Each structure stands twice: as C-alpha cells, then as structure tokens.
Coordinates of C-alpha atoms and ligand atoms in Angstrom, one line a residue:
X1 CA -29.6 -3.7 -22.9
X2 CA -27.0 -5.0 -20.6
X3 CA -27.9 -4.4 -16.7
X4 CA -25.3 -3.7 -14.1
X5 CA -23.7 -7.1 -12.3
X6 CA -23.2 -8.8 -16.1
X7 CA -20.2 -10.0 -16.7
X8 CA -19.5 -8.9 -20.2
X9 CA -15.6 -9.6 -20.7
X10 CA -13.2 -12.6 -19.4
X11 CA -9.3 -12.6 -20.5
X12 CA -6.4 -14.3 -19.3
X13 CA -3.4 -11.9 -19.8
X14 CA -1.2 -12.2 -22.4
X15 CA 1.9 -11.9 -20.5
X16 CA 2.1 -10.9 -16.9
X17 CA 4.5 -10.0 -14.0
X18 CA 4.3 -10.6 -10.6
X19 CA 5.9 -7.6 -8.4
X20 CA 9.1 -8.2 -6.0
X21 CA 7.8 -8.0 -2.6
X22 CA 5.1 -11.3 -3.2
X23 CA 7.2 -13.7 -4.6
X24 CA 6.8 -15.6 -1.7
X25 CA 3.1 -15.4 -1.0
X26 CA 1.8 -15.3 -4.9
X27 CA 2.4 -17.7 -7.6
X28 CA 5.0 -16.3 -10.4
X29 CA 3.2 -17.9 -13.3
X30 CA -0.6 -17.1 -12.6
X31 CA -0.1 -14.5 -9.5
X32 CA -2.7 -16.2 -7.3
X33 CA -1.6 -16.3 -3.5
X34 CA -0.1 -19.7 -2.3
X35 CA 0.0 -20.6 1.3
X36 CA 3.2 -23.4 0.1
X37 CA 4.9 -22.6 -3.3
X38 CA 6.4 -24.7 -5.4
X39 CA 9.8 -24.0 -6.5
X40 CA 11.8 -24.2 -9.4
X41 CA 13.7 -26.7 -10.1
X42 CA 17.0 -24.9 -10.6
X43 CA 16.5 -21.1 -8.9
X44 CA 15.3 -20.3 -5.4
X45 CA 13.9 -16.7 -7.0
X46 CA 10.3 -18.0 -7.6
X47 CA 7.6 -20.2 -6.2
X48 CA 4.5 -21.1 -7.9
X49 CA 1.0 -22.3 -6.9
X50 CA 0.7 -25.9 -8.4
X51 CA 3.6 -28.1 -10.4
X52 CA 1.4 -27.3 -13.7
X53 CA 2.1 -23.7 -13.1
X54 CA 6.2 -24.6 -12.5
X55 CA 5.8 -26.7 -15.7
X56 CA 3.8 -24.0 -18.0
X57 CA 6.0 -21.4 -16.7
X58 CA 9.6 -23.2 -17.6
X59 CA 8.2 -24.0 -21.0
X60 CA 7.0 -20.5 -21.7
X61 CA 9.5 -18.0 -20.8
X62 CA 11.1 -19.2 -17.4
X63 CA 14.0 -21.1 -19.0
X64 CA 15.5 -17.9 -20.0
X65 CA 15.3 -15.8 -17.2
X66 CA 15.6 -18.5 -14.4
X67 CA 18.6 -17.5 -12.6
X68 CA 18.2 -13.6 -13.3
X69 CA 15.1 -12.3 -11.4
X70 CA 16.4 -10.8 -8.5
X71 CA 18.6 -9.3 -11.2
X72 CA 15.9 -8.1 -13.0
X73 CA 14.0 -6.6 -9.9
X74 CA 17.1 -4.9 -9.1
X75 CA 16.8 -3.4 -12.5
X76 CA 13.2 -2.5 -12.6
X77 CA 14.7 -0.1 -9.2
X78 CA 17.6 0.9 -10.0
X79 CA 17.8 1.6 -13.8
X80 CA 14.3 2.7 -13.4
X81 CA 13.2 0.4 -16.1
X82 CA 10.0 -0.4 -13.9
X83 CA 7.4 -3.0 -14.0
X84 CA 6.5 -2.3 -18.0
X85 CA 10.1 -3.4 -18.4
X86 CA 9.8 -6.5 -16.8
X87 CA 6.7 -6.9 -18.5
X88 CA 7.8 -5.9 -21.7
X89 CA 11.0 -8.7 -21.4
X90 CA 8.4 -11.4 -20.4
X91 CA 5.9 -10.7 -23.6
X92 CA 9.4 -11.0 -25.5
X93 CA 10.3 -14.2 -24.4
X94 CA 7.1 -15.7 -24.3
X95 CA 6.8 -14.8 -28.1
X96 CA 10.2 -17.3 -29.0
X97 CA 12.9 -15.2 -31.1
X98 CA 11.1 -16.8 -33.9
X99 CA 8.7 -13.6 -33.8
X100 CA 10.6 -11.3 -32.5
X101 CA 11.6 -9.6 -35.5
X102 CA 9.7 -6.6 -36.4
X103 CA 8.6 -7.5 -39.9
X104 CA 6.4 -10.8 -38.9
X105 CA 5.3 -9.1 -36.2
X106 CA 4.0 -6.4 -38.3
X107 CA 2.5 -9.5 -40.8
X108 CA 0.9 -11.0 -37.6
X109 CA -0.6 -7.7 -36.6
X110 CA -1.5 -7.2 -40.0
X111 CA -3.7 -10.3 -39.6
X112 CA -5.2 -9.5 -36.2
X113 CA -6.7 -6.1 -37.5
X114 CA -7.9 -7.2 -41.0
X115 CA -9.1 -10.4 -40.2
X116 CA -12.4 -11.4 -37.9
X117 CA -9.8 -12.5 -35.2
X118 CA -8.7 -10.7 -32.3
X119 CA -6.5 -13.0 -30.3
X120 CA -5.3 -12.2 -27.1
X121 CA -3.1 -15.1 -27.2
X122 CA -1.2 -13.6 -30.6
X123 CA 1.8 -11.6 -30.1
X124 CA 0.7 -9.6 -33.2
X125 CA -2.3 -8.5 -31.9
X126 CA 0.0 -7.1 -28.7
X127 CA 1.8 -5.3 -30.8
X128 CA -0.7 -3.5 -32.8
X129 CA -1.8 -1.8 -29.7
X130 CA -0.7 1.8 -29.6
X131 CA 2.6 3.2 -28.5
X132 CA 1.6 7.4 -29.5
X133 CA 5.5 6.8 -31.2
X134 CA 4.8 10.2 -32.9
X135 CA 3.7 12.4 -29.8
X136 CA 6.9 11.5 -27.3
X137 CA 9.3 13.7 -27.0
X138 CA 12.7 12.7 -28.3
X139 CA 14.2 12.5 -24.5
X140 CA 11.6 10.2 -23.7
X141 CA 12.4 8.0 -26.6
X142 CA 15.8 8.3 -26.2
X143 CA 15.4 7.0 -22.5
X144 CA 13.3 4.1 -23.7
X145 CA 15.8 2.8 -26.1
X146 CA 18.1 2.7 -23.3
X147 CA 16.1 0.8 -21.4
X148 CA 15.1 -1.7 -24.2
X149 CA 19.2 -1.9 -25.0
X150 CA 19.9 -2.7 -21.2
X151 CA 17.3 -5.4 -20.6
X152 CA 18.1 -7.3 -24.1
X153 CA 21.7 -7.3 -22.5
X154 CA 20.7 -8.8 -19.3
X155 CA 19.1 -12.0 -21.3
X156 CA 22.7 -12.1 -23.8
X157 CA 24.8 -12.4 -20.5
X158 CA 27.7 -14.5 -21.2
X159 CA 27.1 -15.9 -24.5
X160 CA 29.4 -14.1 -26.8
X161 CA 27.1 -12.8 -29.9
X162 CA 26.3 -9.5 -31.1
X163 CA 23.5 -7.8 -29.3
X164 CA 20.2 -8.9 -30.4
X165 CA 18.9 -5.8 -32.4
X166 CA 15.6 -7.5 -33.5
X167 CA 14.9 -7.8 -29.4
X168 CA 15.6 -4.3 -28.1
X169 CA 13.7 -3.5 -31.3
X170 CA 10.7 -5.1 -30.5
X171 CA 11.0 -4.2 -26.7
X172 CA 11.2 -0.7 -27.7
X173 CA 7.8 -0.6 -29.5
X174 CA 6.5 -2.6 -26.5
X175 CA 8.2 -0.2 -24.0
X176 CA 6.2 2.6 -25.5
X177 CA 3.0 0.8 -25.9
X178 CA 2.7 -1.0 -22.4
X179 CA 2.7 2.3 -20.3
X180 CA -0.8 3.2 -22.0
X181 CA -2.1 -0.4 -22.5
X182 CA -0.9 -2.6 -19.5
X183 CA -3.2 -3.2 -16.5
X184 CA -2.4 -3.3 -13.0
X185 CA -3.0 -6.8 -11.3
X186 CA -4.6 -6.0 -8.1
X187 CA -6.2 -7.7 -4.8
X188 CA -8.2 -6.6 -2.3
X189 CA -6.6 -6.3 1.5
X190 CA -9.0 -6.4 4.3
X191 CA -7.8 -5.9 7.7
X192 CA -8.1 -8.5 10.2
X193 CA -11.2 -8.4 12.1
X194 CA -9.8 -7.5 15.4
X195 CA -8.1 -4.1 14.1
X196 CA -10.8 -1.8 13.1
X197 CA -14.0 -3.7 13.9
X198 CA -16.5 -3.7 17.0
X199 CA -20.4 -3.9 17.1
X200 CA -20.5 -0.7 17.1
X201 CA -17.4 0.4 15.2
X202 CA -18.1 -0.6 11.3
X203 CA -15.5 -1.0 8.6
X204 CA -14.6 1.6 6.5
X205 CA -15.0 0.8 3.4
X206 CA -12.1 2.8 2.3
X207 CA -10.2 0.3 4.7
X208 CA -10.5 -2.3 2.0
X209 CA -7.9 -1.1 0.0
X210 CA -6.9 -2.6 -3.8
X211 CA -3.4 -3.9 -3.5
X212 CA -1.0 -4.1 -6.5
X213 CA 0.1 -7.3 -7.1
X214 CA 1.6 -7.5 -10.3
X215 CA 1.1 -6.2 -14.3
X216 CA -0.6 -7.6 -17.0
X217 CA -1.3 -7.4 -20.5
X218 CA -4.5 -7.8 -21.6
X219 CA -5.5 -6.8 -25.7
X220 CA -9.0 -7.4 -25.6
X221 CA -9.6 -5.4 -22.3
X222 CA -7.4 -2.5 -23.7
X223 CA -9.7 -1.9 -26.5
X224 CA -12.3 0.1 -24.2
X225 CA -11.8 3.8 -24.4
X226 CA -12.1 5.7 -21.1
X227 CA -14.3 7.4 -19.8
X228 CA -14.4 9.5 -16.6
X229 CA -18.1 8.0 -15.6
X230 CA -17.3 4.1 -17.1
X231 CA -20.2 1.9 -17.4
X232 CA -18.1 -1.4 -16.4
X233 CA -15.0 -2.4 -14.0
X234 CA -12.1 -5.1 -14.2
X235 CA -11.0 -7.1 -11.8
X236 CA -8.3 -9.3 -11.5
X237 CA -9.0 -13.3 -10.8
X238 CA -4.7 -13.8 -10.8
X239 CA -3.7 -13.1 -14.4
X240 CA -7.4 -13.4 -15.8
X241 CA -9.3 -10.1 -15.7
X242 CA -12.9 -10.2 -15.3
X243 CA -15.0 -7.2 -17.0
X244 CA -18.2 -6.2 -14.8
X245 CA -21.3 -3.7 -15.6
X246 CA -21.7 -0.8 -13.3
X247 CA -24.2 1.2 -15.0
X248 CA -26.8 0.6 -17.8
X249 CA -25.8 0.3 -21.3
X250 CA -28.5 0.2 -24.3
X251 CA -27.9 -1.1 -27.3
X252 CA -25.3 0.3 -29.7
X253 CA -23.6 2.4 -26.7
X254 CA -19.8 1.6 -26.3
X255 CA -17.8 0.4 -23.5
X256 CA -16.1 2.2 -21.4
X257 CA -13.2 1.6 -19.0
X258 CA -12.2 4.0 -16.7
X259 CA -8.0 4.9 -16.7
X260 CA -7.5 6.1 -13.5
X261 CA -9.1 9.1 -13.4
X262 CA -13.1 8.9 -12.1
X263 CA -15.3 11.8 -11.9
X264 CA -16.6 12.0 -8.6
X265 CA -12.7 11.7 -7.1
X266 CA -10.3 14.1 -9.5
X267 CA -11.9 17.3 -10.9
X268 CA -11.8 18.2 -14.6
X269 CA -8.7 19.9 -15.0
X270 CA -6.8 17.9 -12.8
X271 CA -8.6 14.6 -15.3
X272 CA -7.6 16.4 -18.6
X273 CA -4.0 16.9 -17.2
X274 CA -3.3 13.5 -16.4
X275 CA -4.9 12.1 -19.2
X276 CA -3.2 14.2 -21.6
X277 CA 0.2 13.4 -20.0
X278 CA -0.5 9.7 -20.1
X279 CA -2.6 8.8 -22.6
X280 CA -2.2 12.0 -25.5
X281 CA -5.7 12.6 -25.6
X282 CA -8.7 15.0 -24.6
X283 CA -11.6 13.8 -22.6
X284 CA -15.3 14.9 -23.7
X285 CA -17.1 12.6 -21.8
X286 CA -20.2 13.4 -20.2
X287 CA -18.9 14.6 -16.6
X288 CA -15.9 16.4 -18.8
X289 CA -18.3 17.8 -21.1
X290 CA -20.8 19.6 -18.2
X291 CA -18.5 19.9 -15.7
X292 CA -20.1 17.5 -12.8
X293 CA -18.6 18.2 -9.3
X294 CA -16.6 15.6 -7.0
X295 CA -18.3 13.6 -5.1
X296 CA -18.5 16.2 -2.3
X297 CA -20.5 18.6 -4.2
X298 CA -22.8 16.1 -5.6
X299 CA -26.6 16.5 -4.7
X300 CA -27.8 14.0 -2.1
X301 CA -31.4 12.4 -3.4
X302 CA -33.7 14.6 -1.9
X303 CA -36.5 13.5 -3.9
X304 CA -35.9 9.5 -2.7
X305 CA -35.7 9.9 1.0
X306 CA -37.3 6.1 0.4
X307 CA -34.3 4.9 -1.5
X308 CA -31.6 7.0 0.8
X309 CA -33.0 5.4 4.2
X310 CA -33.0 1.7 3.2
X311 CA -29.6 2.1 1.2
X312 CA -28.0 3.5 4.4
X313 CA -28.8 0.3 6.3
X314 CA -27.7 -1.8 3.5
X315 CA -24.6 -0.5 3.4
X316 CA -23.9 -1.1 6.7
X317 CA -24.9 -4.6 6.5
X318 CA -22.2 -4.9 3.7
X319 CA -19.8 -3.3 5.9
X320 CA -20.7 -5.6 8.4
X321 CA -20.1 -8.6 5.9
X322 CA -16.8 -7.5 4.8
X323 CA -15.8 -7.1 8.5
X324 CA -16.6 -10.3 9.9
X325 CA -14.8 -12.2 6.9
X326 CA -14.6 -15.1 6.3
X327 CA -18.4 -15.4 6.8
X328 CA -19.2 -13.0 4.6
X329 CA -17.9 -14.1 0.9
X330 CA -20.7 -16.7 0.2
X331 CA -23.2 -13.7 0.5
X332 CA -21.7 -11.5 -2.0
X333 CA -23.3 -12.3 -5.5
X334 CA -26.6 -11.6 -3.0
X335 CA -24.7 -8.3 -2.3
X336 CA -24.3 -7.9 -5.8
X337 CA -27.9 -8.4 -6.8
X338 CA -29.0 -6.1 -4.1
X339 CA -27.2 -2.9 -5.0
X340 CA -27.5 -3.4 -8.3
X341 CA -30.9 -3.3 -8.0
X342 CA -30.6 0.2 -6.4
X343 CA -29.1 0.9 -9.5
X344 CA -31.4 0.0 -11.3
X345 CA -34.4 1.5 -9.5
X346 CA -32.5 4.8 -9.6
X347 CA -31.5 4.5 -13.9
X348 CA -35.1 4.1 -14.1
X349 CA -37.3 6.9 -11.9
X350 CA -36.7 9.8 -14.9
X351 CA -37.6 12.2 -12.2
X352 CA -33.9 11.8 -10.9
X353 CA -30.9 13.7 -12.8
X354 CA -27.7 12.1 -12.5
X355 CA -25.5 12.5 -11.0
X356 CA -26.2 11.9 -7.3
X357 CA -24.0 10.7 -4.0
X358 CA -26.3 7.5 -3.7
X359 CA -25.5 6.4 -6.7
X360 CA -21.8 7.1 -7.1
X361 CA -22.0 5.1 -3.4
X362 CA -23.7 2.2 -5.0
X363 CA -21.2 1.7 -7.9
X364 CA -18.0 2.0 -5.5
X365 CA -19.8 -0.7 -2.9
X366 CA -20.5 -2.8 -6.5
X367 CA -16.9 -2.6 -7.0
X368 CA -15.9 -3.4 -3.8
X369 CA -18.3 -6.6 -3.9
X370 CA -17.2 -7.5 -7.6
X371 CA -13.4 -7.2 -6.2
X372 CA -13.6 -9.1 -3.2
X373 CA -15.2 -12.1 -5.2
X374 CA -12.6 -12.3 -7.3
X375 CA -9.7 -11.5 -4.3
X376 CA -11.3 -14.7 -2.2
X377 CA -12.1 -17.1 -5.6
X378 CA -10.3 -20.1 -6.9
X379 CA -8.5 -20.0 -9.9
X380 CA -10.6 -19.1 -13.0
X381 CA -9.5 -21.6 -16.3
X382 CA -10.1 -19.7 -19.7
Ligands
ZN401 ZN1 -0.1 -20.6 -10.3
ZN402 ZN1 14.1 -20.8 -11.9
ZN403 ZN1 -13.9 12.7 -19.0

C-alpha cells in the first residue's frame, strides 16, 4: 500500500517549451525563474538560468532556432499553431534529422514497447504515444498538416532545398499526439502579503492560483489513465515533474492522473463531454459511475464533528503559512504530514462513505502544499 504524501514518480520532460510572456523571468532551457538570465551568445530572444543551461540548450536544439523565436511565438498566435507546435518543433530538433524519419522512429518505438525499457529520454518511446489518428475528423487533420508544413518551413528559411517531408511527417504524428499527451508546466503565484492579508483577513486559498509557465512532454507520466477522483498529482519542479499520492492505493490498484476534469468541480455530463472531445474516450470511474455531486452538494462529516473542528483550525494555520511567505516554506513537508494524516484517519474509520467536503478539502490543501514546494525549490537533477 502506498499512503498519501509518497512520491511515486520523478521525470524530467522530454522536450519542453517555455511560453512568450516569461522569457525574461524563466530560464528557456529548464523553465525555472531567474532573477539575472544568461543570454545567448548570438540572439537576444532567450535568457537562461546558469551557462550550463546556455550550453546544454545550444547543443540540443537552440542552434537551429536561435534567431527565430520571436518568429515562432508570432506563429504559435497568429497561425494558431499554439504551444503543441512549438513543442512539437522542439521534440523535432532535439531528436537530430538522423531520427526524424518515420521508419526508425517506428523501429525505435518498436523497441520501447517490446522491450523492458521505457525511456523517457528516447524519441521512440515519444512517438509511440497515442495520436487517436483514426477518430479526427478529416478537417482537423487537414488543419494539422498545415500546421506541420508551415513550421518545417520556418526551420528551411533560406537554404534552398526541397521541403523536408520526413519533418512535417513526423511533426504531424506529434501534432496529433501532444494535444492528448503534453503536460502543462505550471507555478504557483501567491500574492504579496500586503494585498489580501491582515490578522484577521486570511488568504484564500483559491488566491494561490497555478500559473502556466510553459509545456512539456513527459512519456512516463502520460502513461496514467484518468480518472475523475485520481489517487496522485504532478507537479512541476521547472521541466521535471514530480508525481505525488493524494489518496490511498493498495496493492495491484492503478494509477490515476486526473486530465482536467475533477469530480467535485465539473459535473458528469459536462466531464464526459470534454473528455470525449479531447481525449476520444468514456469515463466509468467511480464518481462517473454513481453519479457523485460537486463539491457543493457533497455531505459535510456529520459523524466526525472531532475531525471537522480541528481540521478547520488547521486550515487556517496553513492559510496563515502561505500568507506570511517567505516564513512559511520550511514548514510545508510538516503541512504535508499533517493533512495527510487527516487523510488517513478518514480512509480508515469504515463508518465514513466517501465522498465528503472534508476530504475533497484536504486533498486540494495537499495539492496546494505539494505545489508550493515545488514553486519555491531549487532545481531538481534527475
Ligand atoms: Zn536553466
Ligand atoms: Zn540564440
Ligand atoms: Zn470519471
């Protein structure tokens, strides 16, 4: 059994993109902030965090777009190829034209799924990840293969040849795979102390919002299956994601990642709807299955008035630690082991049937804690 807190999966992203509008306050190579970039040696487009990251980066996949970012933000606007384009174009060039052609990518995939090896680091194993090729419509396609045509251009400018079909091949597989597998890079933003908080006046948690930083591919962590009650949360230490337990899982039970779309925040229909649209598939998870009503509806746990009192005042001594940051961080893992032994202690009375408001409450302040340690940490080295 693994109990709520564990860390059960850590991944540095495959590929990854940083978003426009932090390019000067985030690194470009390994999207941690950076109070005094470094910048490239020949474009004033990007900064990084350390001269390793400059380094990595021009070796990698910087060389051949240096030069062309603000381009290719333009385009990710304009064109409407969005972030999966840029992302898609940076898993390209990362993989070297050597396996950009579809048939040893197909070899290489081959590999990942028949052998023991999954490797996040293997551009085959990216590209074994579904695309749902056969359920798009034919405009949809259509509009992708545009896409994957226009960006192959940008990286041709200028040098004469014939268009590179082997790269808007492969960008079109990816541009169809990434919108159900890529993950959002996010951090938390808290607000400054001054703006919302007094003695008496606590922070609203839902103050402490997730900001999008950038996108990421990730193959291990787009293995979990969703549910609309997951038993674990990722978070994003810059371009490593972190998975964390929220609820209880025995032995032999799978994983499950949540897509977007939680339970106690977007009813059934709306859940199969958006899922459907997506992701091409039907829920039947346990809150699908029976029904179970947003978090408004939920039953309050009338039976524990023990449990409700004391998690009330605990709550608002998290608020209170989260509000008078920068004090606070160094007390979260105690945060951590304190509501999730609420958890705990709740999982465990078989008088209680789930679900209940105390507990969704616990999991969102887990989150919150699991998030903020990895907004406020160093840089993780996998
Ligand atoms: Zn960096
Ligand atoms: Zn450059
Ligand atoms: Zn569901």
């Amino acid at each position: 059994m693994v109990c709520a807190g564990a860390t059960i999966i850590v991944e540095k992203a495959h590929a990854s993109i940083l978003l426009e509008e932090f390019k000067e306050s985030h690194c470009h190579h390994c999207l941690h902030w950076t109070l005094g970039p470094v910048p490239c040696h020949q474009c004033s487009q990007v900064g990084f965090c350390t001269t390793l990251c400059r380094d990595e980066s021009w070796a990698s996949y910087h060389q051949y777009e240096c030069g062309l970012l603000d381009l290719l933000y333009r385009c990710t606007r304009d064109v409407n190829t969005g972030q999966h384009g840029l992302l898609a174009l940076r898993t390209i060039l990362k993989a070297g034209k050597q396996k950009m052609s579809i048939e040893q990518a197909k070899s290489s995939a081959c590999r990942s799924s028949v052998g023991m090896l999954f490797d996040s680091a293997d551009y085959g194993t990216v590209y074994s990840l579904v695309g749902n090729t056969a359920q798009r419509s034919e405009a949809d396609l259509f509009r992708r293969t545009i896409m994957a045509v226009y960006l192959t251009s940008f990286i041709q400018q200028g040098d004469g040849q014939e268009p590179d079909v082997g790269m808007a091949t492969a960008l079109l597989h990816l541009l169809q795979s990434y919108p159900c597998n890529a993950h959002e890079i996010s951090h938390l933003a808290v607000p400054l102390p001054s703006e919302p908080c007094s003695q008496n006046q606590l922070l609203q948690l839902q103050q402490v919002r997730p900001c999008e930083v950038g996108a990421a591919i990730m193959p291990v962590v787009s293995l979990m299956n969703h549910s609309c009650n997951p038993n674990v949360v990722h978070v994003s230490y810059g371009d490593v994601m972190v998975v964390r337990v929220i609820r209880r899982i025995l032995q032999g039970e799978e994983i499950f990642d949540n897509y977007g779309y939680h339970y106690a925040t977007h009813d059934r229909k709306e859940r199969q709807l958006k899922l459907g649209q997506q992701y091409f598939f039907r829920c039947y998870c346990q809150p699908c299955v029976k029904d179970w009503p947003l978090y408004g509806d939920t039953p309050k746990l009338d039976k524990r008035s023990d449990i409700s009192d004391a998690l009330v005042k605990d709550i608002n001594d998290f608020k209170r630690l989260v509000c008078y940051f920068p004090e606070g961080p160094a007390k979260l893992e105690e945060s951590v082991r304190l509501f999730t032994g609420y958890l705990d202690t709740i999982e465990s009375d078989r008088s209680i049937s789930l679900p209940v408001q105390e507990y969704i409450k616990v999991q969102e302040v887990l989150k919150h804690c699991f998030a903020l340690l990895a907004t406020l940490s160093p840089h993780l080295l996998v």
